[in-house]
Short mmCIF file of C-alpha atoms and ligand atoms in Angstrom, two decimals:
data_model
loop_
_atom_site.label_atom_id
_atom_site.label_comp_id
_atom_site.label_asym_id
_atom_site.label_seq_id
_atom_site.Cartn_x
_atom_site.Cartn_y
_atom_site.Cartn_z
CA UNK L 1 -52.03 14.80 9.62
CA UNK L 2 -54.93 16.67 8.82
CA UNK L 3 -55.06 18.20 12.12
CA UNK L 4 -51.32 19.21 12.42
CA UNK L 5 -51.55 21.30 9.25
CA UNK L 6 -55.17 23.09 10.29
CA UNK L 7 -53.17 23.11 13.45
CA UNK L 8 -50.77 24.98 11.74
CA UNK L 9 -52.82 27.26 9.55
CA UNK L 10 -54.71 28.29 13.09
CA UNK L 11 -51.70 29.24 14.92
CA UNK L 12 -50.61 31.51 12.23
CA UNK L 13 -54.04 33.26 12.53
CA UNK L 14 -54.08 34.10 15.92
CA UNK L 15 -50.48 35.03 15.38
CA UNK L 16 -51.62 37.65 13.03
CA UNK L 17 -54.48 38.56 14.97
CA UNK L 18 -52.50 39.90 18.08
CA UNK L 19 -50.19 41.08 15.88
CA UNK L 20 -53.39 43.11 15.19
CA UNK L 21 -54.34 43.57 18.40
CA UNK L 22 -51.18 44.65 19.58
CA UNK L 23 -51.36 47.70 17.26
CA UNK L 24 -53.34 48.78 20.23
CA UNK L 25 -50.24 49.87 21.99
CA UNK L 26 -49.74 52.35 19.48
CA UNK L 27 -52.60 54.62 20.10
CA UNK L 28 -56.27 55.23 19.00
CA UNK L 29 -56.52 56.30 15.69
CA UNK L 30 -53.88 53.30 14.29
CA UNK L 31 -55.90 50.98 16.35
CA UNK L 32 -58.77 52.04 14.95
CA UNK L 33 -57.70 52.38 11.63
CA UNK L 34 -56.37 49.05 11.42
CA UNK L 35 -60.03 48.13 11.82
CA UNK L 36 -61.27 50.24 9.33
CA UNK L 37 -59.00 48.76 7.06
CA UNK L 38 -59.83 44.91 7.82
CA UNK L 39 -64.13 46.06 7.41
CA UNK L 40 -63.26 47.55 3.70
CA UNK L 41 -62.18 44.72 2.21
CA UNK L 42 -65.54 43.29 1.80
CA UNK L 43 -66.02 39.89 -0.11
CA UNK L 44 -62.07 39.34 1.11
CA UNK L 45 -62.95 39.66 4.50
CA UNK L 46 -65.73 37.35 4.65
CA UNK L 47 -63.53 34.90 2.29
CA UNK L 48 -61.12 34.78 4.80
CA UNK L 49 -63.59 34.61 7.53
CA UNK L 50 -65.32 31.66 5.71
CA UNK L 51 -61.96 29.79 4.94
CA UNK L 52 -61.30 30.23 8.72
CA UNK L 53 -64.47 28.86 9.73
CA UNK L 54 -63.40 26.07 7.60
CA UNK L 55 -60.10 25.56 8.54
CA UNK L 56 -61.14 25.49 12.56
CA UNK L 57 -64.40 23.59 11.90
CA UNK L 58 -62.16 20.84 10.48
CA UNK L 59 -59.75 21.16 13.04
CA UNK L 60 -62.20 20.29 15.86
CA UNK L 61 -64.16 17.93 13.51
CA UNK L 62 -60.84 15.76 13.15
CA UNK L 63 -59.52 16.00 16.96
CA UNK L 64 -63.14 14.89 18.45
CA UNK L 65 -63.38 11.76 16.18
CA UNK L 66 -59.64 10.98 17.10
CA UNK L 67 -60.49 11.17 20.95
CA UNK L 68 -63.00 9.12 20.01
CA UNK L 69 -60.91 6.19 17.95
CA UNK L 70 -58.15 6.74 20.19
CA UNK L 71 -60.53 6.01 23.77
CA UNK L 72 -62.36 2.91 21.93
CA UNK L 73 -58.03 2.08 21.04
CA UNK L 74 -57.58 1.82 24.45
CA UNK L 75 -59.59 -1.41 25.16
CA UNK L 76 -61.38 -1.59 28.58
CA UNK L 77 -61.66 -3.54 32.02
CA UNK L 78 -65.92 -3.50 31.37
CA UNK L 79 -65.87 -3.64 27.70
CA UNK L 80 -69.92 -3.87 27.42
CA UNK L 81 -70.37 -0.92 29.72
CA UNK L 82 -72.14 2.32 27.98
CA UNK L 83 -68.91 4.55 29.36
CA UNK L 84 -66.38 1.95 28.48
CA UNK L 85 -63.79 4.03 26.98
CA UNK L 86 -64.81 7.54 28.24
CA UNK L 87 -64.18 6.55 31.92
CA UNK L 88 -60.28 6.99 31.39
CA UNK L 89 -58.26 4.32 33.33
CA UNK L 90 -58.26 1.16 32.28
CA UNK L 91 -55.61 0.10 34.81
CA UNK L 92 -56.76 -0.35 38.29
CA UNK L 93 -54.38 1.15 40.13
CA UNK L 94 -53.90 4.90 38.61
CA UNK L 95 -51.71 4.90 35.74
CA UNK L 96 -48.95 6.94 36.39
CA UNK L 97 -47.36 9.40 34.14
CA UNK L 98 -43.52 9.33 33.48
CA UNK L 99 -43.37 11.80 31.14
CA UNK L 100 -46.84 12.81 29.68
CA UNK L 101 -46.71 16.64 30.46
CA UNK L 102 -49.93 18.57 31.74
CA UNK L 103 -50.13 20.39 27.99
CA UNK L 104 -50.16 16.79 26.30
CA UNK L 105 -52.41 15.29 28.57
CA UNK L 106 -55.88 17.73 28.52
CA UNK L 107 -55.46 18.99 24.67
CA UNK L 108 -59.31 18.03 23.96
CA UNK L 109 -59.97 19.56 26.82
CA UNK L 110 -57.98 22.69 26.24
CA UNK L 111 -59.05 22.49 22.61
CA UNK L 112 -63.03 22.45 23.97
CA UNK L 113 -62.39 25.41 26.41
CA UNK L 114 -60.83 27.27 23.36
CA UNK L 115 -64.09 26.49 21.48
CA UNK L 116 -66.40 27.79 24.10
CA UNK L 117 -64.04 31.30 24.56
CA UNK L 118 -64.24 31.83 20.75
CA UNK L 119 -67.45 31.80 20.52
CA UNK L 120 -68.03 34.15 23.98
CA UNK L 121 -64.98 36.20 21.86
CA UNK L 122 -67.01 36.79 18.69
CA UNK L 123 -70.12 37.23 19.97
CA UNK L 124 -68.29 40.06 22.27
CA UNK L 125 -66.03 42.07 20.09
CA UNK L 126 -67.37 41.08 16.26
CA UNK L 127 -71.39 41.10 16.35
CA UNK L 128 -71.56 43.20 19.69
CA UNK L 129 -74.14 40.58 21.27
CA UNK L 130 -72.54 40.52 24.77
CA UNK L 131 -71.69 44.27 26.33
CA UNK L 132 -71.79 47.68 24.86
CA UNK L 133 -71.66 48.35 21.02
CA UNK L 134 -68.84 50.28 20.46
CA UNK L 135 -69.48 54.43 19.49
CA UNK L 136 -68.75 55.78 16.43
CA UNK L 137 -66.36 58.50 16.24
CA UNK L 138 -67.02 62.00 15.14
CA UNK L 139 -65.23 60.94 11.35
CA UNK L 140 -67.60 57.73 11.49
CA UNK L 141 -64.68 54.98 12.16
CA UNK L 142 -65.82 52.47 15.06
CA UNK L 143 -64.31 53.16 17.99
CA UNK L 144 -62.59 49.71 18.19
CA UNK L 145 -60.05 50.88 20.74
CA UNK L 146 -62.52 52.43 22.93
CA UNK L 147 -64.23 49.16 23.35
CA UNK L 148 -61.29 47.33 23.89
CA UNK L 149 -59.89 49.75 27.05
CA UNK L 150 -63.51 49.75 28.39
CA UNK L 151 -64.24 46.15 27.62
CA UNK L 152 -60.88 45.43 30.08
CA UNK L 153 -61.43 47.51 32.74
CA UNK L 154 -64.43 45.54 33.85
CA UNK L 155 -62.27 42.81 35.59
CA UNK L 156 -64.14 39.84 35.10
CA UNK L 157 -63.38 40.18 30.92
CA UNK L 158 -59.88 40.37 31.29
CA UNK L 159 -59.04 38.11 34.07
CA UNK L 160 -61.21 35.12 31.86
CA UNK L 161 -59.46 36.80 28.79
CA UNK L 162 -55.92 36.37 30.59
CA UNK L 163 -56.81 32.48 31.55
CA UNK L 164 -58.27 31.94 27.86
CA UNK L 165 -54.73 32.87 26.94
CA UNK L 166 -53.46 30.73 29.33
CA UNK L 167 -55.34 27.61 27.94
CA UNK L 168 -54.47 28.87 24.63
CA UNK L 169 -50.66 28.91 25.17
CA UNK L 170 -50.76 25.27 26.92
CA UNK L 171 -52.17 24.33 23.86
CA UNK L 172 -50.01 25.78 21.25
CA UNK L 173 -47.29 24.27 23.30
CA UNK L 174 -48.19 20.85 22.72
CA UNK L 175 -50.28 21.16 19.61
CA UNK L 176 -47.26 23.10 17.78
CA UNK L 177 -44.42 20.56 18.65
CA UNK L 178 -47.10 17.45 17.98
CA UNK L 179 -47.81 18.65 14.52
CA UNK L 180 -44.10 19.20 13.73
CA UNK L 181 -43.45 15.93 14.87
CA UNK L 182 -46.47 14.61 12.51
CA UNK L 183 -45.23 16.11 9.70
CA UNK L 184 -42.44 14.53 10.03
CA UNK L 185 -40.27 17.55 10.59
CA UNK L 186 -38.38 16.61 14.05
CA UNK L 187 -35.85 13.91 13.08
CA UNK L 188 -32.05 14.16 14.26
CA UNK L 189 -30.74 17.72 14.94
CA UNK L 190 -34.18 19.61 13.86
CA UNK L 191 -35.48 17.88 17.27
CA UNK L 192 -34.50 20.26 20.11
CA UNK L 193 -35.30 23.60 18.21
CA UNK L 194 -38.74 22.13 16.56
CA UNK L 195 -39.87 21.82 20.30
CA UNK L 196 -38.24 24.91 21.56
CA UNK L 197 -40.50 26.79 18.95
CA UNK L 198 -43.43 25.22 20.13
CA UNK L 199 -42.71 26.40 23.50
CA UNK L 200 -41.81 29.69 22.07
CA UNK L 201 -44.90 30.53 20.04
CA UNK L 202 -46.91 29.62 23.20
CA UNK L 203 -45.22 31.92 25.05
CA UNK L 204 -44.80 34.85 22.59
CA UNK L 205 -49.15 33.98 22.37
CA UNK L 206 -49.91 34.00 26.01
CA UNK L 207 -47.74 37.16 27.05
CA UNK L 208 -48.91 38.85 23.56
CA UNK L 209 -52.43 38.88 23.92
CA UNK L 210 -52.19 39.10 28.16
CA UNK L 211 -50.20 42.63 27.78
CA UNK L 212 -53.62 44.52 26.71
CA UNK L 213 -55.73 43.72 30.04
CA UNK L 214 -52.72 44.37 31.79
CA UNK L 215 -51.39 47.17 29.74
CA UNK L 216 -54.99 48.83 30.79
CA UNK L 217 -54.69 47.94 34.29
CA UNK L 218 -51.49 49.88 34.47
CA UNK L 219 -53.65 52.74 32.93
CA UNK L 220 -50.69 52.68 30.12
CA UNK L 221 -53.51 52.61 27.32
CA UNK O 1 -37.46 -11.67 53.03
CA UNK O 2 -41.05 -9.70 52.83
CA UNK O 3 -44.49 -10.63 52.29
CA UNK O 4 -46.50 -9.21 49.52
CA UNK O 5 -50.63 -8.86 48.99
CA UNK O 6 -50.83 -9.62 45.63
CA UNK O 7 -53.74 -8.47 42.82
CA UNK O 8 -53.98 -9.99 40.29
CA UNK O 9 -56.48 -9.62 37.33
CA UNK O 10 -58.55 -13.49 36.31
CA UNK O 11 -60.13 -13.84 33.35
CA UNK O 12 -61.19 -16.98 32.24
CA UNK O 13 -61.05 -16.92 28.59
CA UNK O 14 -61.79 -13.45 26.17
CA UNK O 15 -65.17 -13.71 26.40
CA UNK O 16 -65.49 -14.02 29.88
CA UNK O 17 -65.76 -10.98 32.78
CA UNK O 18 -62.55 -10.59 34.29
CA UNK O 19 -62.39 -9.40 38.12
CA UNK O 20 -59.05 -8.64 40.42
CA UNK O 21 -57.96 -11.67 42.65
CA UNK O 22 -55.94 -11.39 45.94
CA UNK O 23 -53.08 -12.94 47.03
CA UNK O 24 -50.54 -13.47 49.83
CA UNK O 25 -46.75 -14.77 48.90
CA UNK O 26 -44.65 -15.17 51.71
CA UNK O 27 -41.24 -15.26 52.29
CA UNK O 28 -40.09 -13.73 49.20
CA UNK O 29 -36.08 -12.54 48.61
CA UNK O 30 -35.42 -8.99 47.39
CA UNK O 31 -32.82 -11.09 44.81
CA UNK O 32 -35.77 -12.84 43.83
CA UNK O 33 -37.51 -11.83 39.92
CA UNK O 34 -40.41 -11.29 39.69
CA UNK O 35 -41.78 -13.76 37.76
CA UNK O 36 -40.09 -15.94 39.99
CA UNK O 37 -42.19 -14.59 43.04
CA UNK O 38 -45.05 -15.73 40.86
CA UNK O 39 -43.71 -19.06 40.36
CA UNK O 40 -43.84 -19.30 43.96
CA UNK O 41 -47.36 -17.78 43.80
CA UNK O 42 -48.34 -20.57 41.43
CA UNK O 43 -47.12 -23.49 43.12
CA UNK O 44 -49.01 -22.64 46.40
CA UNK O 45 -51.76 -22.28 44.03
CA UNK O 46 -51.21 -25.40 42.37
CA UNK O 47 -50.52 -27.18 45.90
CA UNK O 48 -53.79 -25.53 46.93
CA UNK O 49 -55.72 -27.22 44.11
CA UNK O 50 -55.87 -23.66 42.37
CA UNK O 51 -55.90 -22.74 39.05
CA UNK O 52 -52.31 -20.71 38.66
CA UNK O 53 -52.35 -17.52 37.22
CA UNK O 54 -51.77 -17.80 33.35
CA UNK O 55 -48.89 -14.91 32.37
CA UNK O 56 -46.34 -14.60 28.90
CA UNK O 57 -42.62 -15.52 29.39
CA UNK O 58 -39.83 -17.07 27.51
CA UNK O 59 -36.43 -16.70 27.71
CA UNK O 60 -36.45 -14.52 31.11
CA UNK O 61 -33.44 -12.55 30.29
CA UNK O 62 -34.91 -9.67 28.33
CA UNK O 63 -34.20 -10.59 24.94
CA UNK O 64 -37.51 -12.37 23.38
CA UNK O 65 -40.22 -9.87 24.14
CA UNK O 66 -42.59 -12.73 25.66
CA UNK O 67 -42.94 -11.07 29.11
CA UNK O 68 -45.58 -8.72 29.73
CA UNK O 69 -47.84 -7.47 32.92
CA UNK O 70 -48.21 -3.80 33.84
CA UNK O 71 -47.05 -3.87 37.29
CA UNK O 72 -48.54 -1.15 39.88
CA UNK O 73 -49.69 0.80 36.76
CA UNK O 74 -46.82 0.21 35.09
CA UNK O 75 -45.74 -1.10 32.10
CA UNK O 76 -42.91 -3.99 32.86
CA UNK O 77 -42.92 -2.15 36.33
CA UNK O 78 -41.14 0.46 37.64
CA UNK O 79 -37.54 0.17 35.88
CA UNK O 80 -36.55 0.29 32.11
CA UNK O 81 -36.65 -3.15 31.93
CA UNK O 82 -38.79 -6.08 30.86
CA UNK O 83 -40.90 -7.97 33.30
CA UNK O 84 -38.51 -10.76 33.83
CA UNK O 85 -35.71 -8.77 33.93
CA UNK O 86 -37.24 -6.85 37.28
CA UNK O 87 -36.26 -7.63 40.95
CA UNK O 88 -38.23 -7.79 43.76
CA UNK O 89 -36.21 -5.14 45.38
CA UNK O 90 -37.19 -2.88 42.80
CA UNK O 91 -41.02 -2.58 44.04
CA UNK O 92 -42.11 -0.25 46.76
CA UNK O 93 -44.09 -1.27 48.83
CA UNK O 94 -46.12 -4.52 50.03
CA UNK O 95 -49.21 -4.12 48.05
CA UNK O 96 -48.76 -4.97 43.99
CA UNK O 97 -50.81 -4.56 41.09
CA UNK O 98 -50.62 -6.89 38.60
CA UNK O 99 -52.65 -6.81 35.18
CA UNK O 100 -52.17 -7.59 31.74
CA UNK O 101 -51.73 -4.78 29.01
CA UNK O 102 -54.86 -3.60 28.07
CA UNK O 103 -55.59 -2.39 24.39
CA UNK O 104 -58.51 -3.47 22.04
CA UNK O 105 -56.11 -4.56 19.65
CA UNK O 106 -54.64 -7.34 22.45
CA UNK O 107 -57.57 -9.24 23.63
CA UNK O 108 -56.90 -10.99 26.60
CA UNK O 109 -56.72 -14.57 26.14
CA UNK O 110 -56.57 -15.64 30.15
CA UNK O 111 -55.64 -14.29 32.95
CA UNK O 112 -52.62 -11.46 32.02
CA UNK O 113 -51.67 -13.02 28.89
CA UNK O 114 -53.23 -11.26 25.93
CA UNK O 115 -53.34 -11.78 21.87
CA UNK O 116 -49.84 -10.22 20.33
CA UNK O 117 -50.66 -11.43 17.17
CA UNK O 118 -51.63 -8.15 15.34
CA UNK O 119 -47.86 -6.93 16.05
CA UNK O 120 -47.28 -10.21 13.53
CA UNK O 121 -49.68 -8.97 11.19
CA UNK O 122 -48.02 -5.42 11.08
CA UNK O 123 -44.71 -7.12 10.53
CA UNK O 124 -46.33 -9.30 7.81
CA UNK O 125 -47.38 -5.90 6.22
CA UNK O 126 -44.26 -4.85 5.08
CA UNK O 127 -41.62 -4.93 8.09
CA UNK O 128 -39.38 -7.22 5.98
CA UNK O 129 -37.04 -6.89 2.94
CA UNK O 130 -37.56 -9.20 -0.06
CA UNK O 131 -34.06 -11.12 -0.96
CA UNK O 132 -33.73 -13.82 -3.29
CA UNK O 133 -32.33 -16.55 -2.10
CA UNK O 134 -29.15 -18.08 -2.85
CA UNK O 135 -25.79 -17.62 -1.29
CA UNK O 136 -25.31 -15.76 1.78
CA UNK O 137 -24.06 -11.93 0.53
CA UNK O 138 -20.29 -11.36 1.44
CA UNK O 139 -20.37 -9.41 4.86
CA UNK O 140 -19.33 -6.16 3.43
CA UNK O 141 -20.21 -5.83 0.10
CA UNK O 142 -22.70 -3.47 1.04
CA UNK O 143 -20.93 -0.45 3.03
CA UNK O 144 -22.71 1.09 5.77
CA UNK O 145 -21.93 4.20 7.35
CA UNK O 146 -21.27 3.35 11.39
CA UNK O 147 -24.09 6.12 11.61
CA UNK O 148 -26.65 4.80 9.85
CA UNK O 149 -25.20 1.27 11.16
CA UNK O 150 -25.50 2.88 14.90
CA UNK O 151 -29.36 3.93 14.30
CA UNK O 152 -30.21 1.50 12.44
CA UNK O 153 -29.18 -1.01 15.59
CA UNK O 154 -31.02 1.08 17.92
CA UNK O 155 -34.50 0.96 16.58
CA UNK O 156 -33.85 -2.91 15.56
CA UNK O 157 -33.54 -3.63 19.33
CA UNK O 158 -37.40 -3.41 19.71
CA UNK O 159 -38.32 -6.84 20.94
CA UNK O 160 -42.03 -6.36 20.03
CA UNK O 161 -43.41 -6.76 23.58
CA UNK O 162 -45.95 -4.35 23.55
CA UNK O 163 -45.46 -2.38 26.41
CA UNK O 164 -45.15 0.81 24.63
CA UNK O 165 -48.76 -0.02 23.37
CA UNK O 166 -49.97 -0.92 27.02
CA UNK O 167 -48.65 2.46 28.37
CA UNK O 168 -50.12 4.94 25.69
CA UNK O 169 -53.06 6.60 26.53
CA UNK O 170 -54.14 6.15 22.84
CA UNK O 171 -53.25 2.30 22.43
CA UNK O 172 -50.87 3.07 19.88
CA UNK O 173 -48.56 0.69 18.20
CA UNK O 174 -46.87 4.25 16.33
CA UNK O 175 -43.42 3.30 18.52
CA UNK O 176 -43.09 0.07 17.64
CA UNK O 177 -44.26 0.75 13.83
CA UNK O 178 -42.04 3.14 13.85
CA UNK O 179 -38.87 0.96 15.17
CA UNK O 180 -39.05 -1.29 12.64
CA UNK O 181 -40.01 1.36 9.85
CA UNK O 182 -36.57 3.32 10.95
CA UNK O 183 -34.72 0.19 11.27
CA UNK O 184 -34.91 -0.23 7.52
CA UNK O 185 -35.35 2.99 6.46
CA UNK O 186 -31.71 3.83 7.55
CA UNK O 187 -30.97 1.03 5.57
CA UNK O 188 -30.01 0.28 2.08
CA UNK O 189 -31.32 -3.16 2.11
CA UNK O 190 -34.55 -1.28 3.35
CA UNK O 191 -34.67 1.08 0.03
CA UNK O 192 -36.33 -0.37 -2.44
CA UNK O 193 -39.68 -1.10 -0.59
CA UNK O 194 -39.37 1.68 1.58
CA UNK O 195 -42.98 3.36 0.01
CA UNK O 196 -44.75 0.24 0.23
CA UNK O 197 -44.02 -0.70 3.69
CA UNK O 198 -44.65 2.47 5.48
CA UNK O 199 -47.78 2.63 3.87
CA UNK O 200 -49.01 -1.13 4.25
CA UNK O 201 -47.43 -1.17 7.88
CA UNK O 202 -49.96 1.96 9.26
CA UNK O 203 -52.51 1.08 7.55
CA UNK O 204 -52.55 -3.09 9.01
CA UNK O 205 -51.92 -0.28 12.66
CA UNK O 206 -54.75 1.19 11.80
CA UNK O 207 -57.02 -1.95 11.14
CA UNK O 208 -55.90 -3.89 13.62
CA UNK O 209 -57.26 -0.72 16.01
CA UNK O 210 -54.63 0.41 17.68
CA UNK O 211 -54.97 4.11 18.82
CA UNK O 212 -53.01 7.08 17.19
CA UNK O 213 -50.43 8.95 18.19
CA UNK O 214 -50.89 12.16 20.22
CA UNK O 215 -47.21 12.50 21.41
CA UNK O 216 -47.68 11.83 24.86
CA UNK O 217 -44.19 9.94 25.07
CA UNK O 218 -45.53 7.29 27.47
CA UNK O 219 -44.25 5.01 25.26
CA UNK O 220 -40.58 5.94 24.97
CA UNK O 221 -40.50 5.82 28.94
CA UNK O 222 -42.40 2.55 29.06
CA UNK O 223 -39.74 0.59 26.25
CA UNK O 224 -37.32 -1.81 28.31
CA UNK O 225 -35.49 -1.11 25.05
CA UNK O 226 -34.94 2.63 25.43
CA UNK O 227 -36.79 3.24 21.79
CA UNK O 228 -36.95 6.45 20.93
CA UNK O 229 -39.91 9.19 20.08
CA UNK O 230 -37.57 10.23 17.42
CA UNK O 231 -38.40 6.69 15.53
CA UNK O 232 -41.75 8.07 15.13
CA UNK O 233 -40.39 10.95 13.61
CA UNK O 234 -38.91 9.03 10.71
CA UNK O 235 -42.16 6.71 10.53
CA UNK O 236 -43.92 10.26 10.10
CA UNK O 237 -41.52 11.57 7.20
CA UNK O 238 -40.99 8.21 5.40
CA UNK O 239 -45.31 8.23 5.34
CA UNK O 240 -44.99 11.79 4.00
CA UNK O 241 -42.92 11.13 1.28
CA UNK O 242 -44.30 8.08 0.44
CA UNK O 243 -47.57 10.03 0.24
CA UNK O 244 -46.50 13.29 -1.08
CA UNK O 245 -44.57 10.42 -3.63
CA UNK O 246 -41.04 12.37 -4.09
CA UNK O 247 -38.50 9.46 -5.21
CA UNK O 248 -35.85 9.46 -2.71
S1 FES N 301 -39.23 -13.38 29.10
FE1 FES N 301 -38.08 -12.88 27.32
S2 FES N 301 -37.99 -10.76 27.51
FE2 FES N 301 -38.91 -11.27 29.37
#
C-alpha cells in the first residue's frame, strides 16, 4: 500500500515538473525565470528535495523487497538452487500470458531503468557533472533554457531522453491503475475511468516531456 | 482417435527431487476428458507394473475444486474450465505438459498433487460468519437487494482450487481472498465481522507465503469460475477501512 501512495506522490512530481519544463515553450526569460524562482526558495527547496529523496527512496526500497517476497512466493522446480526464484519460470513449458500486458509484466524492470536515468538526469541538468555548465546571463540568471536547447540538439541526449519517457509512461500506465486498484479505489462503476486515467497520465507524461527534444528538432525553440 | 506424448512431472514425496516423465497414450477420443485420458495412462501404468501418476480429483464435474494440473503452461488448460471439466479436443497439439501448480505455499505432496491446506487456514481466519445455533432463520427475514444478492453469488462461486494462485506470477492467493472477502462483504450476514476478517484473512495470506498482488490479472483469466479482478478491489477497500477504522 505503501508503494501505491509513494507511487502516487511521485507521479504528481514529475507531473509538476514538466509542467515546469514545459514553460520552456514559452520563451527564454519565463523559462529561465521559473528557475530563478525554484533556486530562491532556499531551505524550501532542499525540504522538498529531501522529502522527495524520501518519498522515491521508499518507493524503490518497498518494490525491490516485494520482487523479492513475491519470486521466493512463487515456489520453484529446483528449490535448493542459489537462483531458485530469480530464474523466472517455474513451469516447464513457457507460461503463457492471457492477459498480463507488457507494462504489468517488466515494472521492476522499468522501475530500475527509471532509477539509472534519474540519476544520469540529475547529475546532467542539477549539479552540471555530465556536459557543459550552463552560462550565466548578462543580469546573472542561469541560462537554464540555453542548456536545455543545446543539451537536445546533441542527438544522443534526446533520443535516450525520448525512450526514458517512454519507459516512464509504460510505467505510469501500470503503476497508476495498480495503486488505484490498491487503494481500493476501482470497485463497480469507478473501474473503467480509474484505468483510463492511468493510461491517460502516461500518455499526457510521455508526449509532455517528448515535445522539448522534438520541439528543438523542429528548430521551434 | 490420436496419440499423445505425454510429460508429466514425478515427485516422490515433498522432500524428494522431482524430474519430468514421458509418456505415450494411444488411442485416445477427442470426447474423451482429460483426466480420463490419464485414467487410461494409469492403467497401462498399473498393467505395466508402474507406479501411476498421483493427481487431485473429486467430483469431475467442476463443482468441488479438487482438480488441479497446469496443462501446457496452463492453469486447468487452455479453456475457462476446471481440469476435469476439459476435453481432449480442446488441446492442440500431440505433445502435453502436465505439472502440478507450483507455489511455496502448496508443497507438492507427490507427483501433481500438492498441499491446499493453507487455503483452509485462510478460511479458518475469518472467511465465515458466527451464528448461534438454533432454528434455521425464516428464508426472508433478512431482505437482500437482487444486486447485492447477484454479487454476492458471483464471488461465492470460487471453488477454492487454486488455479488463480498457480497462474500468478507472484503466487498470490489476493483472488481467492478476495472472493470470499466480497462474498460477505456484500452481505449483511457478513457485517458484523467484516473488520476482523479482512484483516485476519491477509494476514494468515501473508504467513502462509503466498505472493502479493501486482495486478497482473493472470488470475482472473486462469479462474474456471470467471472471478473477477474487481473482487480484489473490494478486498483492497474493506482492508482500508478496516485499517483507516471508519465504522461503516
Ligand atoms: S474434480 Fe471437482 S472440480 Fe474438477
Amino acid at each position: 500500500m505503501l508503494i501505491a501512495v509513494t507511487g502516487i506522490a511521485l507521479i504528481f512530481f514529475v507531473l509538476a515538473h514538466m509542467m515546469g519544463n514545459l514553460q520552456v515553450f514559452a520563451g527564454r526569460e519565463s523559462l529561465n525565470a521559473y528557475a530563478a524562482k525554484l533556486k530562491s526558495l532556499g531551505p524550501v527547496l532542499w525540504g522538498a528535495r529531501f522529502g522527495l529523496l524520501c518519498v522515491f527512496g521508499l518507493h524503490v526500497y518497498l518494490t525491490i523487497k516485494l520482487t523479492r517476497s513475491n519470486h521466493q512466493a512463487r515456489g520453484s522446480v529446483v528449490a535448493d538452487s542459489p537462483l531458485a526464484g530469480f530464474l523466472g519460470e517455474r513451469y516447464s513449458n513457457q507460461y503463457r500470458y492471457k492477459t498480463a500486458t507488457t507494462s504489468s509484466r517488466f515494472m521492476i524492470l522499468s522501475g530500475l531503468l527509471i532509477l539509472l536515468f534519474v540519476i544520469y538526469h540529475l547529475a546532467h541538468f542539477t549539479f552540471h557533472q555530465i556536459g557543459d555548465p550552463p552560462n550565466i546571463t548578462a543580469d546573472g540568471v542561469t541560462d537554464v533554457y540555453e542548456m536545455v536547447v543545446q543539451s537536445f540538439r546533441n542527438p544522443l541526449i534526446s533520443v535516450s531522453y525520448i525512450c526514458f519517457q517512454i519507459v516512464l509512461g509504460l510505467h505510469v500506465y501500470h503503476g497508476a491503475s495498480s495503486a488505484f486498484q490498491t487503494l481500493g479505489l476501482k470497485t463497480g462503476s469507478s473501474r473503467k475511468p480509474l484505468s483510463f486515467l492511468g493510461l491517460a497520465l502516461a500518455l499526457l507524461l510521455t508526449c509532455g516531456n517528448s515535445s522539448i527534444p522534438f520541439a528543438v528538432w523542429m528548430g521551434l525553440i | 482417435m490420436t496419440d499423445y506424448n505425454i510429460h508429466v512431472w514425478r515427485q516422490a514425496a515433498t522432500d524428494k527431487p522431482g524430474y519430468m516423465e514421458r509418456h505415450r497414450v494411444t488411442e485416445i477420443s477427442d470426447d474423451m476428458s482429460f483426466l480420463e485420458m490419464l485414467d487410461v495412462l494409469n492403467e497401462s501404468l498399473q498393467v505395466a507394473g508402474k507406479e501411476p501418476i498421483a493427481f487431485d480429483h473429486d467430483c469431475r464435474e467442476g463443482i468441488c475444486g479438487a482438480c488441479s494440473l497446469v496443462i501446457n503452461g496452463q492453469a486447468h488448460g487452455p479453456e475457462t474450465t476446471t481440469t476435469c471439466q476439459l476435453h481432449m479436443r480442446s488441446i492442440q497439439g500431440t505433445d502435453i505438459y502436465i505439472e502440478p501448480w507450483r507455489a511455496a505455499a502448496f508443497p507438492v505432496l507427490k507427483d501433481c498433487v500438492v498441499d491446499r491446506r493453507s487455503f483452509d487456514r485462510i478460511i479458518q481466519a475469518g472467511g465465515f460468519v458466527s451464528v448461534n445455533t438454533g432454528n434455521a432463520p425464516d428464508a426472508n427475514a433478512n431482505a437482500i437487494v437482487k444486486e447485492d444478492a447477484e454479487t454476492a453469488f458471483d464471488s461465492a462461486a470460487c471453488i477454492g482450487c487454486g488455479a488463480c494462485v498457480a497462474a500468478c506470477k507472484n503466487a498470490s492467493a489476493m483472488l481467492f481472498v478476495s472472493a470470499k472477502v466480497s462474498h460477505l462483504a456484500h452481505l449483511p450476514q457478513g457485517n458484523s465481522e467484516r473488520k476482523e476478517r479482512v484483516t485476519s484473512m491477509i494476514e494468515t495470506m501473508d504467513e502462509e507465503g503466498f505472493g502479493s498482488c501486482t495486478n497482473y490479472g493472470e488470475c482472473e483469466a486462469a479462474c474456471p469460475k470467471s472471478i473477477s479482478t474487481e473482487n480484489i478491489g473490494v478486498l483492497n477497500r474493506e482492508f482500508v477501512r478496516a485499517k483507516v477504522g471508519s465504522t461503516t
